[in-house]
PDB file of C-alpha atoms in Angstrom:
ATOM      1  CA  GLY A   1       0.000   0.000   0.000  1.00 55.00           C
ATOM      2  CA  GLN A   2       0.889   3.642  -0.106  1.00 63.00           C
ATOM      3  CA  GLN A   3       3.674   4.652   2.272  1.00 68.00           C
ATOM      4  CA  VAL A   4       3.773   8.039   3.934  1.00 82.00           C
ATOM      5  CA  MET A   5       6.927   9.134   5.699  1.00 85.00           C
ATOM      6  CA  GLN A   6       6.743  12.210   7.868  1.00 93.00           C
ATOM      7  CA  ILE A   7       9.823  13.726   9.480  1.00 95.00           C
ATOM      8  CA  PRO A   8      10.838  14.605  12.047  1.00 96.00           C
ATOM      9  CA  GLN A   9       8.783  12.559  14.487  1.00 94.00           C
ATOM     10  CA  TYR A  10       9.347  15.099  17.287  1.00 95.00           C
ATOM     11  CA  GLN A  11      10.556  18.678  17.379  1.00 97.00           C
ATOM     12  CA  HIS A  12      11.244  20.882  20.380  1.00 97.00           C
ATOM     13  CA  VAL A  13      11.771  24.572  19.682  1.00 98.00           C
ATOM     14  CA  GLN A  14      12.101  27.746  21.655  1.00 97.00           C
ATOM     15  CA  GLU A  15       9.273  30.182  21.183  1.00 98.00           C
ATOM     16  CA  GLY A  16      10.098  32.419  18.243  1.00 98.00           C
ATOM     17  CA  GLU A  17      12.096  29.793  16.368  1.00 98.00           C
ATOM     18  CA  ASP A  18      10.932  28.407  13.049  1.00 98.00           C
ATOM     19  CA  PHE A  19       9.658  24.867  12.510  1.00 98.00           C
ATOM     20  CA  THR A  20       9.337  22.650   9.449  1.00 98.00           C
ATOM     21  CA  THR A  21       7.833  19.213   8.950  1.00 98.00           C
ATOM     22  CA  TYR A  22       8.167  17.162   5.792  1.00 97.00           C
ATOM     23  CA  CYS A  23       5.905  14.580   4.230  1.00 96.00           C
ATOM     24  CA  ASN A  24       7.218  12.175   1.602  1.00 93.00           C
ATOM     25  CA  SER A  25       5.326   9.675  -0.508  1.00 89.00           C
ATOM     26  CA  SER A  26       6.525   6.717  -2.519  1.00 85.00           C
ATOM     27  CA  THR A  27       4.045   7.567  -5.279  1.00 86.00           C
ATOM     28  CA  THR A  28       2.900  10.653  -7.161  1.00 87.00           C
ATOM     29  CA  LEU A  29       0.019  12.316  -5.363  1.00 86.00           C
ATOM     30  CA  SER A  30      -3.154  13.861  -6.689  1.00 87.00           C
ATOM     31  CA  ASN A  31      -3.455  16.067  -3.636  1.00 89.00           C
ATOM     32  CA  ILE A  32      -2.326  16.377  -0.041  1.00 93.00           C
ATOM     33  CA  GLN A  33      -4.045  17.621   3.071  1.00 95.00           C
ATOM     34  CA  TRP A  34      -2.603  18.873   6.365  1.00 97.00           C
ATOM     35  CA  TYR A  35      -4.227  18.513   9.774  1.00 97.00           C
ATOM     36  CA  LYS A  36      -3.336  19.701  13.273  1.00 98.00           C
ATOM     37  CA  GLN A  37      -4.159  17.833  16.474  1.00 97.00           C
ATOM     38  CA  ARG A  38      -3.808  19.676  19.768  1.00 96.00           C
ATOM     39  CA  PRO A  39      -2.811  17.595  22.821  1.00 94.00           C
ATOM     40  CA  GLY A  40      -5.855  15.648  23.966  1.00 91.00           C
ATOM     41  CA  GLY A  41      -7.877  16.867  21.001  1.00 94.00           C
ATOM     42  CA  HIS A  42      -8.880  15.684  17.579  1.00 96.00           C
ATOM     43  CA  PRO A  43      -7.395  16.435  14.136  1.00 96.00           C
ATOM     44  CA  VAL A  44      -8.537  19.654  12.519  1.00 97.00           C
ATOM     45  CA  PHE A  45      -8.175  20.349   8.814  1.00 96.00           C
ATOM     46  CA  LEU A  46      -5.685  23.071   7.901  1.00 97.00           C
ATOM     47  CA  ILE A  47      -5.323  23.084   4.131  1.00 96.00           C
ATOM     48  CA  GLN A  48      -5.330  21.090   0.901  1.00 94.00           C
ATOM     49  CA  LEU A  49      -2.744  21.358  -1.884  1.00 95.00           C
ATOM     50  CA  VAL A  50      -3.513  20.164  -5.392  1.00 92.00           C
ATOM     51  CA  LYS A  51      -1.158  21.741  -7.937  1.00 92.00           C
ATOM     52  CA  SER A  52       2.480  20.896  -8.565  1.00 93.00           C
ATOM     53  CA  GLY A  53       4.724  23.429  -6.823  1.00 95.00           C
ATOM     54  CA  GLU A  54       1.774  25.036  -5.072  1.00 96.00           C
ATOM     55  CA  VAL A  55       2.487  27.296  -2.105  1.00 97.00           C
ATOM     56  CA  LYS A  56      -0.223  28.454   0.276  1.00 97.00           C
ATOM     57  CA  LYS A  57       0.061  30.633   3.353  1.00 97.00           C
ATOM     58  CA  GLN A  58      -2.055  30.951   6.464  1.00 96.00           C
ATOM     59  CA  LYS A  59      -0.600  33.722   8.629  1.00 97.00           C
ATOM     60  CA  ARG A  60       2.662  32.235   9.961  1.00 98.00           C
ATOM     61  CA  LEU A  61       2.100  28.842   8.294  1.00 98.00           C
ATOM     62  CA  THR A  62       3.430  28.124   4.798  1.00 98.00           C
ATOM     63  CA  PHE A  63       2.460  24.946   2.966  1.00 98.00           C
ATOM     64  CA  GLN A  64       4.256  23.708  -0.128  1.00 98.00           C
ATOM     65  CA  PHE A  65       3.612  20.898  -2.595  1.00 96.00           C
ATOM     66  CA  GLY A  66       6.638  19.519  -4.390  1.00 94.00           C
ATOM     67  CA  GLU A  67       7.144  19.970  -8.120  1.00 92.00           C
ATOM     68  CA  ALA A  68       6.956  16.216  -8.656  1.00 91.00           C
ATOM     69  CA  LYS A  69       3.937  15.964  -6.328  1.00 90.00           C
ATOM     70  CA  LYS A  70       5.666  13.371  -4.175  1.00 91.00           C
ATOM     71  CA  ASN A  71       6.400  15.506  -1.147  1.00 94.00           C
ATOM     72  CA  SER A  72       5.094  18.407   0.867  1.00 96.00           C
ATOM     73  CA  SER A  73       6.206  20.635   3.701  1.00 98.00           C
ATOM     74  CA  LEU A  74       4.675  22.753   6.412  1.00 98.00           C
ATOM     75  CA  HIS A  75       6.746  25.644   7.734  1.00 98.00           C
ATOM     76  CA  ILE A  76       5.843  27.731  10.771  1.00 98.00           C
ATOM     77  CA  THR A  77       7.590  31.065  11.187  1.00 98.00           C
ATOM     78  CA  ALA A  78       8.281  32.359  14.702  1.00 98.00           C
ATOM     79  CA  THR A  79       6.502  29.612  16.621  1.00 98.00           C
ATOM     80  CA  GLN A  80       4.167  30.434  19.476  1.00 98.00           C
ATOM     81  CA  THR A  81       2.895  28.259  22.314  1.00 97.00           C
ATOM     82  CA  THR A  82      -0.431  28.027  20.479  1.00 97.00           C
ATOM     83  CA  ASP A  83       1.349  26.073  17.736  1.00 98.00           C
ATOM     84  CA  VAL A  84       1.892  23.109  20.061  1.00 98.00           C
ATOM     85  CA  GLY A  85       0.406  19.894  18.742  1.00 97.00           C
ATOM     86  CA  THR A  86       0.904  17.159  16.206  1.00 96.00           C
ATOM     87  CA  TYR A  87       0.833  17.967  12.507  1.00 97.00           C
ATOM     88  CA  PHE A  88      -0.296  15.270  10.073  1.00 96.00           C
ATOM     89  CA  CYS A  89      -0.184  15.117   6.324  1.00 95.00           C
ATOM     90  CA  ALA A  90      -2.818  13.003   4.622  1.00 93.00           C
ATOM     91  CA  LEU A  91      -2.770  11.583   1.114  1.00 88.00           C
ATOM     92  CA  THR A  92      -5.507  10.224  -1.102  1.00 78.00           C
ATOM     93  CA  GLY A  93      -4.837   6.527  -1.364  1.00 61.00           C
ATOM     94  CA  GLY A  94      -6.334   3.557  -3.113  1.00 57.00           C
ATOM     95  CA  GLY A  95      -9.989   2.903  -2.464  1.00 58.00           C
ATOM     96  CA  ASN A  96     -10.807   6.590  -2.210  1.00 66.00           C
ATOM     97  CA  LYS A  97      -9.579   7.004   1.321  1.00 79.00           C
ATOM     98  CA  LEU A  98      -7.034   9.185   3.057  1.00 86.00           C
ATOM     99  CA  THR A  99      -3.778   7.750   4.342  1.00 88.00           C
ATOM    100  CA  PHE A 100      -2.392   9.734   7.239  1.00 91.00           C
ATOM    101  CA  GLY A 101       1.284  10.235   7.903  1.00 91.00           C
ATOM    102  CA  THR A 102       2.782   9.334  11.250  1.00 90.00           C
ATOM    103  CA  GLY A 103       2.739  12.968  12.332  1.00 94.00           C
ATOM    104  CA  THR A 104       5.272  15.431  13.724  1.00 96.00           C
ATOM    105  CA  GLN A 105       4.807  16.379  17.349  1.00 96.00           C
ATOM    106  CA  LEU A 106       5.779  19.982  18.010  1.00 98.00           C
ATOM    107  CA  LYS A 107       6.604  21.294  21.469  1.00 97.00           C
ATOM    108  CA  VAL A 108       7.288  24.966  22.013  1.00 98.00           C
ATOM    109  CA  GLU A 109       9.215  26.101  25.083  1.00 95.00           C
ATOM    110  CA  LEU A 110       9.126  29.603  26.497  1.00 91.00           C
TER     111      LEU A 110
ATOM    112  CA  ASP B   1     -15.280  20.295  14.381  1.00 46.00           C
ATOM    113  CA  GLY B   2     -18.941  20.948  15.021  1.00 54.00           C
ATOM    114  CA  GLY B   3     -21.563  18.625  13.730  1.00 92.00           C
ATOM    115  CA  ILE B   4     -19.959  15.324  14.725  1.00 96.00           C
ATOM    116  CA  THR B   5     -20.568  13.834  18.122  1.00 96.00           C
ATOM    117  CA  GLN B   6     -19.007  10.794  19.708  1.00 97.00           C
ATOM    118  CA  SER B   7     -20.086   9.250  22.942  1.00 91.00           C
ATOM    119  CA  PRO B   8     -18.979   8.546  25.497  1.00 91.00           C
ATOM    120  CA  LYS B   9     -15.725  10.509  25.859  1.00 93.00           C
ATOM    121  CA  TYR B  10     -14.222   7.865  28.141  1.00 95.00           C
ATOM    122  CA  LEU B  11     -15.204   4.211  28.216  1.00 94.00           C
ATOM    123  CA  PHE B  12     -14.012   1.380  30.394  1.00 93.00           C
ATOM    124  CA  ARG B  13     -14.757  -2.257  29.710  1.00 91.00           C
ATOM    125  CA  LYS B  14     -13.680  -5.612  30.992  1.00 91.00           C
ATOM    126  CA  GLU B  15     -11.662  -7.878  28.764  1.00 90.00           C
ATOM    127  CA  GLY B  16     -13.854 -10.178  26.675  1.00 89.00           C
ATOM    128  CA  GLN B  17     -16.792  -7.779  26.414  1.00 92.00           C
ATOM    129  CA  ASN B  18     -18.000  -6.261  23.189  1.00 94.00           C
ATOM    130  CA  VAL B  19     -18.477  -2.512  23.233  1.00 95.00           C
ATOM    131  CA  THR B  20     -20.145  -0.135  20.769  1.00 96.00           C
ATOM    132  CA  LEU B  21     -18.911   3.396  20.159  1.00 96.00           C
ATOM    133  CA  SER B  22     -21.366   5.942  18.901  1.00 97.00           C
ATOM    134  CA  CYS B  23     -20.774   8.440  16.072  1.00 98.00           C
ATOM    135  CA  GLU B  24     -23.417  10.852  14.808  1.00 98.00           C
ATOM    136  CA  GLN B  25     -23.121  13.689  12.284  1.00 97.00           C
ATOM    137  CA  ASN B  26     -25.591  16.357  11.198  1.00 96.00           C
ATOM    138  CA  LEU B  27     -23.483  17.700   8.339  1.00 95.00           C
ATOM    139  CA  ASN B  28     -25.389  15.717   5.701  1.00 95.00           C
ATOM    140  CA  HIS B  29     -22.119  14.066   4.705  1.00 94.00           C
ATOM    141  CA  ASP B  30     -22.179  10.921   2.621  1.00 93.00           C
ATOM    142  CA  ALA B  31     -18.916   9.437   3.879  1.00 94.00           C
ATOM    143  CA  MET B  32     -17.941   8.427   7.391  1.00 95.00           C
ATOM    144  CA  TYR B  33     -14.777   6.903   8.822  1.00 95.00           C
ATOM    145  CA  TRP B  34     -13.400   5.254  11.944  1.00 97.00           C
ATOM    146  CA  TYR B  35      -9.772   5.629  12.955  1.00 97.00           C
ATOM    147  CA  ARG B  36      -7.718   4.255  15.790  1.00 97.00           C
ATOM    148  CA  GLN B  37      -4.915   6.257  17.374  1.00 95.00           C
ATOM    149  CA  ASP B  38      -2.413   4.807  19.815  1.00 92.00           C
ATOM    150  CA  PRO B  39      -0.224   7.049  22.043  1.00 84.00           C
ATOM    151  CA  GLY B  40       2.294   8.975  19.984  1.00 77.00           C
ATOM    152  CA  GLN B  41       1.077   7.339  16.803  1.00 81.00           C
ATOM    153  CA  GLY B  42      -0.730   8.401  13.677  1.00 87.00           C
ATOM    154  CA  LEU B  43      -4.252   7.541  12.616  1.00 93.00           C
ATOM    155  CA  ARG B  44      -5.025   4.094  11.281  1.00 93.00           C
ATOM    156  CA  LEU B  45      -8.219   3.486   9.317  1.00 94.00           C
ATOM    157  CA  ILE B  46     -10.519   0.786  10.691  1.00 96.00           C
ATOM    158  CA  TYR B  47     -13.619   1.013   8.482  1.00 96.00           C
ATOM    159  CA  TYR B  48     -15.165   3.563   6.188  1.00 94.00           C
ATOM    160  CA  SER B  49     -18.491   4.076   4.488  1.00 95.00           C
ATOM    161  CA  GLN B  50     -19.032   6.093   1.347  1.00 92.00           C
ATOM    162  CA  ILE B  51     -22.801   5.760   1.348  1.00 92.00           C
ATOM    163  CA  VAL B  52     -25.646   4.427   3.445  1.00 95.00           C
ATOM    164  CA  ASN B  53     -25.871   0.645   3.693  1.00 95.00           C
ATOM    165  CA  ASP B  54     -22.347   0.198   2.372  1.00 95.00           C
ATOM    166  CA  PHE B  55     -18.954   0.086   4.082  1.00 96.00           C
ATOM    167  CA  GLN B  56     -15.427  -1.154   3.430  1.00 94.00           C
ATOM    168  CA  LYS B  57     -12.627  -2.473   5.578  1.00 95.00           C
ATOM    169  CA  GLY B  58      -9.731  -0.197   6.264  1.00 93.00           C
ATOM    170  CA  ASP B  59      -6.197  -1.165   7.174  1.00 91.00           C
ATOM    171  CA  ILE B  60      -6.929  -2.678  10.607  1.00 94.00           C
ATOM    172  CA  ALA B  61     -10.497  -4.022  10.471  1.00 96.00           C
ATOM    173  CA  GLU B  62      -9.879  -7.305  12.306  1.00 96.00           C
ATOM    174  CA  GLY B  63     -11.790  -7.449  15.575  1.00 96.00           C
ATOM    175  CA  TYR B  64     -14.112  -4.567  14.658  1.00 97.00           C
ATOM    176  CA  SER B  65     -17.525  -4.311  13.025  1.00 97.00           C
ATOM    177  CA  VAL B  66     -19.667  -1.421  11.793  1.00 98.00           C
ATOM    178  CA  SER B  67     -23.084  -0.653  10.356  1.00 98.00           C
ATOM    179  CA  ARG B  68     -24.394   2.240   8.286  1.00 98.00           C
ATOM    180  CA  GLU B  69     -28.186   2.010   8.424  1.00 97.00           C
ATOM    181  CA  LYS B  70     -28.657   5.771   8.520  1.00 97.00           C
ATOM    182  CA  LYS B  71     -26.737   8.544   6.814  1.00 97.00           C
ATOM    183  CA  GLU B  72     -26.043  10.342  10.073  1.00 97.00           C
ATOM    184  CA  SER B  73     -24.902   7.360  12.131  1.00 98.00           C
ATOM    185  CA  PHE B  74     -21.886   5.045  11.899  1.00 98.00           C
ATOM    186  CA  PRO B  75     -21.458   3.000  15.107  1.00 98.00           C
ATOM    187  CA  LEU B  76     -18.328   0.954  15.699  1.00 98.00           C
ATOM    188  CA  THR B  77     -18.326  -2.265  17.707  1.00 97.00           C
ATOM    189  CA  VAL B  78     -15.085  -3.378  19.276  1.00 96.00           C
ATOM    190  CA  THR B  79     -15.428  -7.120  19.678  1.00 94.00           C
ATOM    191  CA  SER B  80     -13.687  -9.482  22.053  1.00 90.00           C
ATOM    192  CA  ALA B  81     -11.652 -10.683  19.063  1.00 89.00           C
ATOM    193  CA  GLN B  82      -9.712  -7.403  19.015  1.00 90.00           C
ATOM    194  CA  LYS B  83      -6.471  -8.311  20.784  1.00 89.00           C
ATOM    195  CA  ASN B  84      -5.443  -4.875  21.970  1.00 91.00           C
ATOM    196  CA  PRO B  85      -8.526  -2.634  22.025  1.00 94.00           C
ATOM    197  CA  THR B  86      -7.287   0.072  24.415  1.00 95.00           C
ATOM    198  CA  ALA B  87      -6.862   3.165  22.248  1.00 96.00           C
ATOM    199  CA  PHE B  88      -8.281   6.540  21.225  1.00 97.00           C
ATOM    200  CA  TYR B  89     -11.036   6.096  18.612  1.00 98.00           C
ATOM    201  CA  LEU B  90     -11.848   8.911  16.222  1.00 98.00           C
ATOM    202  CA  CYS B  91     -14.829   9.156  13.932  1.00 98.00           C
ATOM    203  CA  ALA B  92     -14.804  11.461  10.907  1.00 96.00           C
ATOM    204  CA  SER B  93     -17.051  12.416   8.029  1.00 95.00           C
ATOM    205  CA  SER B  94     -16.633  14.063   4.653  1.00 93.00           C
ATOM    206  CA  ARG B  95     -18.990  15.421   2.029  1.00 90.00           C
ATOM    207  CA  ALA B  96     -17.991  12.763  -0.479  1.00 81.00           C
ATOM    208  CA  GLY B  97     -16.069   9.548  -0.175  1.00 69.00           C
ATOM    209  CA  ASP B  98     -13.553  10.053  -2.949  1.00 71.00           C
ATOM    210  CA  GLY B  99     -10.642  10.756  -0.632  1.00 67.00           C
ATOM    211  CA  THR B 100     -10.188  14.378  -1.707  1.00 75.00           C
ATOM    212  CA  ASP B 101     -12.690  16.071   0.595  1.00 84.00           C
ATOM    213  CA  THR B 102     -11.888  17.549   3.958  1.00 90.00           C
ATOM    214  CA  GLN B 103     -12.545  15.205   6.831  1.00 92.00           C
ATOM    215  CA  TYR B 104     -14.241  16.551   9.941  1.00 94.00           C
ATOM    216  CA  PHE B 105     -13.451  14.723  13.139  1.00 96.00           C
ATOM    217  CA  GLY B 106     -15.457  14.115  16.272  1.00 97.00           C
ATOM    218  CA  PRO B 107     -13.948  14.633  19.737  1.00 96.00           C
ATOM    219  CA  GLY B 108     -13.039  10.959  20.062  1.00 97.00           C
ATOM    220  CA  THR B 109     -13.663   8.173  22.567  1.00 97.00           C
ATOM    221  CA  ARG B 110     -10.885   6.870  24.804  1.00 96.00           C
ATOM    222  CA  LEU B 111     -11.486   3.175  25.342  1.00 96.00           C
ATOM    223  CA  THR B 112      -9.710   1.353  28.133  1.00 95.00           C
ATOM    224  CA  VAL B 113     -10.078  -2.383  28.472  1.00 92.00           C
ATOM    225  CA  LEU B 114      -9.238  -3.658  31.924  1.00 88.00           C
TER     226      LEU B 114
END
């Protein structure tokens, strides 16, 4: 089946530092979604990328889809304590279902 | 977020008992999903349903069963055959079941089997 590698698994940063998580697929993707799960909460949709090389921004968050549509990244500029949580990428897989990455857990220290 | 309810939030059961987790949505979504999440892990798909009266196995369906008799409801039964049922269970729905639509998650049920 489709494999989704997400790195790093954990990231600790000082507040104000930048953060990036990467999602890599073994196959070419039609689209990719990103979700955020706060500690003790449930995943919440952030964004969907569809086009090769697409870049979308949401305030301090920048999402990018690779030119070959096999990878994606989420970059957070100047992290804040509200950014704490686990960030998941999700890919459309066989059988019309999403396959979630393993997630990157972000901790932000004051 | 809103529109999907799961109950109860916490559930305790004795080993060997079947237990049914509730999931209801009022978003008029066609597709519904059940995921399992273990501590520090990602989401693994148990079952999904793209339309009423139809459902498909996900990646870890063994020991679980579902039904989809109504559009708004997709209950999950954790049977005694599930070897390690203690986990966080998340239900989700999407407008369509083609894998490209946003999925909206419920608050989850934390199941502990004693």
